[in-house]
Amino acid sequence: MKKQDDNEAARYFESISTDTNEGIVVVDHEGIILKVNPIFAEILGYQEHEMLGKHFHSIILCKKFPPQPIISLYPLHQFYIAEKTSIGLTFFNKQGREVPVRFRSVIMRDEHGQVKQAIGRVEQLHKMTGTDEGGVNNHAEKMWEIQQNFENVFNNSADGIVICDSSGLITMANKAFSQMIDYTQEELKERHIAEFTAYVEGTHATTTGEEVIIDEEFVTFNASRIGELNVKGYISNWETYFVKKNKVHVPVEATISVLKDKDDERRGTVVILRDITKRRKTDDELMKHRKQLEGSVDNLQEAKDYLENIFEGSADSIIVLDLSQDQKRLVIRRVNSAFEHLFGYKKEEIFGQGLDTLISPDNHEAKEKMVIFQANFLNKGETSPVALDMIAKNGNEISVEVSGALIKNNQKNTIGAELIFRDLRQRRKLEVMKNEFLFNISHELRTPLASIKGSLDNLLDGIAGELNDSQEEYLEIINNESDRLVRLINDLLDLNKLEVDAIKIIPQKIEYISIVEQVIQSLKDLADNKGLLLSIETHSPEIYLKADSDRVNQILVNLICNGINFTQQGEINVVIEDDDSQVVVTRIQDTGIGIPPDELGKVFDKFYQLKRKADEKNRGTGLGLAITKRFVELHGGSIWVKSSEGKGSEFCFSLPKGGC
Amino acid sequence: MKKRILIVDDEINVVKILKDRFVHLEYEVETASDGQQALEKVADFSPHLIILDIRMPKISGLEILGRVKTTYPHIRILVITASQKDDTHTACMEKGADGFILKPFKTREIIEKVENIIKSNVPVNTHE
């Protein structure tokens, strides 16, 4: 292979070296001269053999130009940059004289693409004659250099360059321009430059993908810029459109200058056109982004206004707090109008203050509650509402319900909090009114019932004479229904008290077994009347509880009566379990009709009455178990029920022991 | 010797019911339907026990309770009221009531309590 290539190069060399007026040199990949033709030797004033084996660089070394201009030959490893060159250079001959040449080079590579040899062709630009030619040669050299530079720029420029004569006809157009508008350089010659500018009115496609509207105004404006050219002699940075063969418009930035000769005659124009498609696209993108951003900003503003309105419009007081540096305290940052109104502070007065500002320094309970709330809130994010007595600027106490939410940043770290204060005074007033109303209605209902009940008692006890069986039966019905009304009134009042937390239990050390025995004794008649056995079962002679004896009494009465009411035959058994635990469990077991599984979950609900039929005589109010449950819970105990339909039920509750 | 009971209530039905019952039980019974009348009867009749309603026009039962207990500390007083307010109960007890029964009452309960109060020489301070 190598041999063959060498032969090829040799043949090529032979064929061109003899029949030419150019100097020819062949170098290897290191720049060592392999062959020269006689003309190359003559140009540099050497004998052919003197040059062979020497480094090309050492032969033509010019002190004036650094080695870079002959990069095409030396160093050869850079040849890949320029496979072919054609450049004006000055070599130095054997005598040290400058020899201006036009130098062309070609790289030869092996099959692996490695540079193997390079062939240089040298054309002497001005034959040196004698010794006096220095000045002339220098001038010519410079002219040539200028021309070369221009050609270089013209051909290699990325911008389109068009040279027109004085009438506007194209004399030269470079490759960049012809590519820009899709005509060949040949097609462009002798055509008028104006043919390629945008002048056809209408909507046209452009290279940016957007459309451009060419209208009268556009054409007039362009004409005015041309006018400017005539006056000033140049136009720069003129943004306009040129038109491709396919009528697609290319946005360009044009710089035009008038060419004049030494007599100041206009000889033509140079038009430099920069394709700004990319820039336009980028601009359009930027504009789109900008519009989007502006849209986002508008949306944000809207959202902000919206939230602002909610914040300010809230009837509840809202404050926004920042977490202090030590992460332990909350500092007020914003408050709404309702807050200003309720607490009497202006926004700016309260900024930067802690929550303690809103608590009376003398109100230790509130202070403590606030500390606990703040700690719970910050640590656990707990937000269940807390009732709190706070203080207004003027010293008035304000009862509020506080609830809140933590404010977190993107990293989920707590950075602050939002608290909502609901003024409880109105609600309290309503509650007082409701309670008053309930007490009054209760009194008004009880008064006539007292007369009814008293009359019945007198009649049934024979005060007004003997009754026959039928009369007695009817009077019993009236009596039972009156009792039911009384129970309903009692329960309603109890439930109301429980709901407003008005019932307070007063836990004391009490002996439980004796209380159970008393209750059983008092209900013995009721059980006996139905033929039921009522008994107590326990291993402990006495058990001490920490409880409110009246309420414990009520719990037992309610549950045992319930058992009696729903049992037709058998027994009610009260089992008291006292083991080592902290609570005493009481089980009230009956052999009654039981509770269907689907109703088990509802028996402790307010006003829930089982579908099962209780004794007509002792119909409940639907409130008994709800109240009983509350009483148990107020003691810190719990209540539950088990039942097997048709076999009986077991109501169980636990109460805390009272220690010793 | 028959024991004397004064029944004070602006509800004439209640007065009649209780009077019939206690007459039947062979008590000597006087009645009053307002506070003024009650105070006069206390002086004239000198009852062993007063069954006293609380909510009455002109002079309230609570005031009568106070006055009677100040002037005649030996007269026993059993309060019967339809008011379920906790403070009513407390106030009665503080003014020295010997018993407290919520209306509507079980007649048997009233009889039991009246008998107990009259029987005991020491003031009986129980309720319900």
mmCIF file of C-alpha atoms in Angstrom, chain B residues 6 8 35-43 46-52 59-78 95-98:
data_model
loop_
_atom_site.group_PDB
_atom_site.id
_atom_site.type_symbol
_atom_site.label_atom_id
_atom_site.label_comp_id
_atom_site.label_asym_id
_atom_site.label_seq_id
_atom_site.Cartn_x
_atom_site.Cartn_y
_atom_site.Cartn_z
ATOM 1 C CA LEU B 6 -98.634 25.262 106.941
ATOM 2 C CA VAL B 8 -97.484 27.828 101.156
ATOM 3 C CA GLY B 35 -95.787 35.336 101.033
ATOM 4 C CA GLN B 36 -97.699 38.001 102.935
ATOM 5 C CA GLN B 37 -100.449 35.633 103.881
ATOM 6 C CA ALA B 38 -97.848 33.062 104.821
ATOM 7 C CA LEU B 39 -96.121 35.362 107.286
ATOM 8 C CA GLU B 40 -99.463 36.203 108.965
ATOM 9 C CA LYS B 41 -100.370 32.524 109.209
ATOM 10 C CA VAL B 42 -97.023 31.673 110.742
ATOM 11 C CA ALA B 43 -97.724 34.133 113.579
ATOM 12 C CA SER B 46 -97.616 28.638 114.858
ATOM 13 C CA PRO B 47 -96.991 25.567 112.670
ATOM 14 C CA HIS B 48 -94.571 22.793 113.509
ATOM 15 C CA LEU B 49 -93.577 22.611 109.822
ATOM 16 C CA ILE B 50 -94.003 24.703 106.705
ATOM 17 C CA ILE B 51 -94.117 23.214 103.226
ATOM 18 C CA LEU B 52 -92.822 26.170 101.241
ATOM 19 C CA ILE B 59 -92.456 37.927 98.660
ATOM 20 C CA SER B 60 -90.367 35.022 97.465
ATOM 21 C CA GLY B 61 -90.199 31.737 99.324
ATOM 22 C CA LEU B 62 -86.514 32.311 99.877
ATOM 23 C CA GLU B 63 -87.232 35.494 101.790
ATOM 24 C CA ILE B 64 -89.947 33.880 103.875
ATOM 25 C CA LEU B 65 -87.532 31.083 104.639
ATOM 26 C CA GLY B 66 -84.990 33.575 105.920
ATOM 27 C CA ARG B 67 -87.470 35.572 107.986
ATOM 28 C CA VAL B 68 -89.132 32.578 109.579
ATOM 29 C CA LYS B 69 -85.846 30.932 110.436
ATOM 30 C CA THR B 70 -84.638 34.154 112.047
ATOM 31 C CA THR B 71 -87.758 34.768 114.075
ATOM 32 C CA TYR B 72 -88.882 31.206 114.774
ATOM 33 C CA PRO B 73 -85.795 28.989 114.521
ATOM 34 C CA HIS B 74 -87.768 26.010 115.882
ATOM 35 C CA ILE B 75 -90.183 25.901 112.922
ATOM 36 C CA ARG B 76 -89.117 23.268 110.430
ATOM 37 C CA ILE B 77 -89.288 24.121 106.755
ATOM 38 C CA LEU B 78 -89.481 21.735 103.805
ATOM 39 C CA LYS B 95 -80.886 29.810 104.863
ATOM 40 C CA GLY B 96 -81.586 26.782 107.017
ATOM 41 C CA ALA B 97 -84.157 24.743 105.101
ATOM 42 C CA ASP B 98 -84.684 21.330 106.706
#
